[in-house]
Amino acid sequence: MKSLILRVTARVLLPLMSLFSLFVLLRGHNDPGGGFIGGLIVGAAFSLYLFACGLQAARAALAVDPRAFIVFGLALATAAGIFAFFSGAPFLTGLWAPVPLPVLGKTGTPAVFDMGVYFVVIGVTLSIVFGLAEE
Amino acid sequence: MPALIIAGFAVAVLAPFACCRWGLRARYLFVLYPLAVTAYLAGSYAGIVSGAVRRTSLMWMPALGVRFSFLLDGLSLLFALLVSAIGALIVVYAGAYLKGHPHHGRFYAFLLMFMSSMLGLVLADNAITMFVFWELTGVSSYLLIGFEHERESSRYAALQALLVTGFGGLAMLAGLILIATVTGSYELSVILERGDALRAHPLYLPILLLILTGAFSKSALFPFHFWLPNAMEAPTPVSAYLHSATMVKAGIYLLARFSPALAETASWHYLVTLGGVATMVAGSVLAFAQRDLKRILAYSTVSALGTLALLLGLNTEEATKAAVVFLLVHSMYKGAMFMVAGTLAHETGTRDLEALGGLRRLMPVTAVTALVAALSMAGLPPLLGFISKELIYDAKLQAPQAQQYITTLGVMANAVIVAVAGMLAVAPFYGRRRETPKPPHEAPWAMLLGPAFLAVMGVVIGMMPGIFAAPVVSAAVAALHPVTVGVQIVLWKGFNLVLGLSMLTVVMGIAAYAGRAHLLRAFAGLRRMAHVGPLQAYDGVLAGMLALARTQTRLVQSGYLRVYVATVVLFLAATAIATVTLGGTGPGALRITRVHVAEVSLGAVMVLAAWTAARAESMLAAIAALGIVGYGVALMFVMFSAPDLAMTQFAVETLTIVLFILILPRLPRLRRLSRPAVRVRDMLAAGAAGALLAIAVLFAARQGPPSRLARYFADNSLPLAHGRNIVNVILVDFRALDTLGEITVISVAAVGIVALLRLRVETEKDKGAP
């Protein structure tokens, strides 16, 4: 269904929603939000773009195969857990950097873990959505 | 030490990328890893052989007492040296062997993964750490055996190896946990000190049986020996590394490592020695009758493993010394012979004994190497194999019981092994030249290096055993028999009974080799007996399990979605009734305090939407109505102040509707709606389930004060986890392991869905169109 209004708005909404999802991801630790929700928002954004401009355009906008997101997310989440080994702590201990970064605030392994979850959710939703849209 | 092992896994992960960039030359990069390990071990060599041990330990699960511990002592040093040194040679060999193969990046990844796992296994000091690496070697072996996965025989062999060794691994885990319960610790160092308590405990026999199952299955000892010949489906470098020098020795390592704690009882003596003897004899006889070079080597390896088990069963100091030396020499000559067999197969295109002959002029270096290795295998001086055979006979003659039988069987088995050595090294290279599928020529240097090095080492160590072998052997023996006088290995001990036995063995072996054709004809009747054995038992069990699964599925899974949903819903209703009647004071006064107009109207809208969805006549209307229900749930979450849940529910509902829209064109039109009677029945079932569940929730909600867990999370979220959003903190910090499991599960589900969708698209394209 190629509606002109939808096409134009989707082209604007996609980057906006992606940025919003990043915002939701980063605020998750202290306010409602987090990795799962951020990932789902990106999934919704790309689904909108899919409806508006077609599958090829949506795949090109994502640029990377969604399954790569899954692998990257899992690797990031596991790395966040293994990082604790280097300080002699058990797997998945939360270690926090002593100095908060300017924009991102306090960083630590749970934040990296949340990012891993974020990428996995993006990868999972978009693999399924793009897979179903293949015709 | 742990850094070394994790580095190995890291190199394994990077291997496919390196091979994409640099092709087979990347193997010079990979060989650096085993060389680095060998260097590290060589650096510790002097310390370890003078009695020191090196330990490292990392915390893993403090609550269960499980640590990531490593120990370097004489025994593990010997094994680790074998793994890394032979590994380096195999890495180089495999590069030449696999030239032209498209997937060599994957091959090196699996090979390096195996190497790291094996190192972890022999260096582990904690029972659970050892088990993890044990299973990792099993998995990498599966990947390597099934490397040519297009062939069904490869897949079958790989699965068989995995199932047999995995089954043994599970038994071993049970045994290890029992040991830890009895001795109070998972650390091997502690367990080995408490051996007396273990042996006196009533659970000793089950523990022994479980550990023996693990060791026997991994090391292809009777009755688990049938997977090893089938594992010859693997590419020859894999067979040379795993199935002769390293992985199959893991069971032997287990027996050796636990012998200070578990041995010295009659059960150990009988079980291990008898198992070893049976395997030794069966393996050698079966090797004699084979035609395929690799199967000959596989069965002779089975026989050698039987000998090792036999010696560990005897558990005297001489037997342990003999076992350690035999371990060393067997890895060297068997590795060399496997590589020679691979070279022959690679250069001539065949592995059949009947088709190979007279190749010594065309492949001189290979012929000489094979001959030297065969001399070591046959046990002729001055090679290390000779020393090893003498030590074995020495140990057998000094066995506590039944020396005559053990020694006689040993002589017979070794005679057959001498004949087998002749079959492997003499027959292909001497005699009449026969036609081979490919014109043979000498192998490239990379394929000559490995076997030549191992053969030469056999000679060198044999001539100067005191310098090269004695230190590490005595350290290994000292690790197992703490009170030891020191080990001496000499080449020539004078004319005695043992020397006589060695000469008798060689003479009998040459006679057997010469008369092979006659012997095979004479015993042809016995071959028919080989069709009833453990292999058939394995096949039978597997087929039976599959048949059971098929029957059960046909009974329970009818294929109708509505039957499944009805089952779930009715079960839910039954559970709700059970909760209400059993779990509380029964239907009493429900305290309904304040009810907002907003909540009631939202609830009414949702009920109306659900009713519309059930009564809709078009798919689109039904989907839209269900969407309203979903958004209504999200609004409920907002009203009851659960913002994270609400946001998630909004997003999930949106995506669900998107998915429905995407598949809408492919769904069949709602042509036939159910009869009114069926509708009434469905309505009653659904209504009952929903109402009962609601009542159950209302009763649950009026139970006492909030749980301790909720209070803990509320109190500790900010100080311990630096976060104010308790829900998110629970997900990514307090309960991160659960989340990790969840994202793994949805990733696997996504991969499966994409695969199924791809399959549909492809079949449609095949059917669709010109």
Tab-separated table of C-alpha atoms in Angstrom, chain B residues 24 66 105 129 137 204 247 250 258 281 355 362 401 411 424 477 499 516 532 571 638-639 741:
chain	number	residue	atom	x	y	z
B	24	LEU	CA	45.456	-21.418	4.243
B	66	VAL	CA	32.502	-24.456	42.591
B	105	GLY	CA	38.239	-21.563	8.343
B	129	THR	CA	35.506	-27.277	35.684
B	137	THR	CA	35.714	-31.688	23.946
B	204	TYR	CA	31.662	-46.155	46.948
B	247	MET	CA	40.558	-36.989	23.217
B	250	ALA	CA	40.718	-38.219	28.362
B	258	PHE	CA	41.168	-40.370	40.380
B	281	VAL	CA	42.252	-58.438	22.995
B	355	ALA	CA	44.897	-51.576	-3.350
B	362	LEU	CA	57.545	-42.977	-5.257
B	401	GLN	CA	46.816	-61.777	40.799
B	411	VAL	CA	51.656	-61.433	24.523
B	424	LEU	CA	50.332	-50.503	8.034
B	477	VAL	CA	54.090	-41.169	38.552
B	499	LEU	CA	63.261	-59.640	26.909
B	516	ARG	CA	47.444	-63.279	7.365
B	532	VAL	CA	25.649	-59.021	17.426
B	571	PHE	CA	-6.577	-26.835	32.725
B	638	VAL	CA	-1.021	2.665	33.310
B	639	MET	CA	-3.915	3.007	35.732
B	741	GLY	CA	18.489	-17.072	29.233
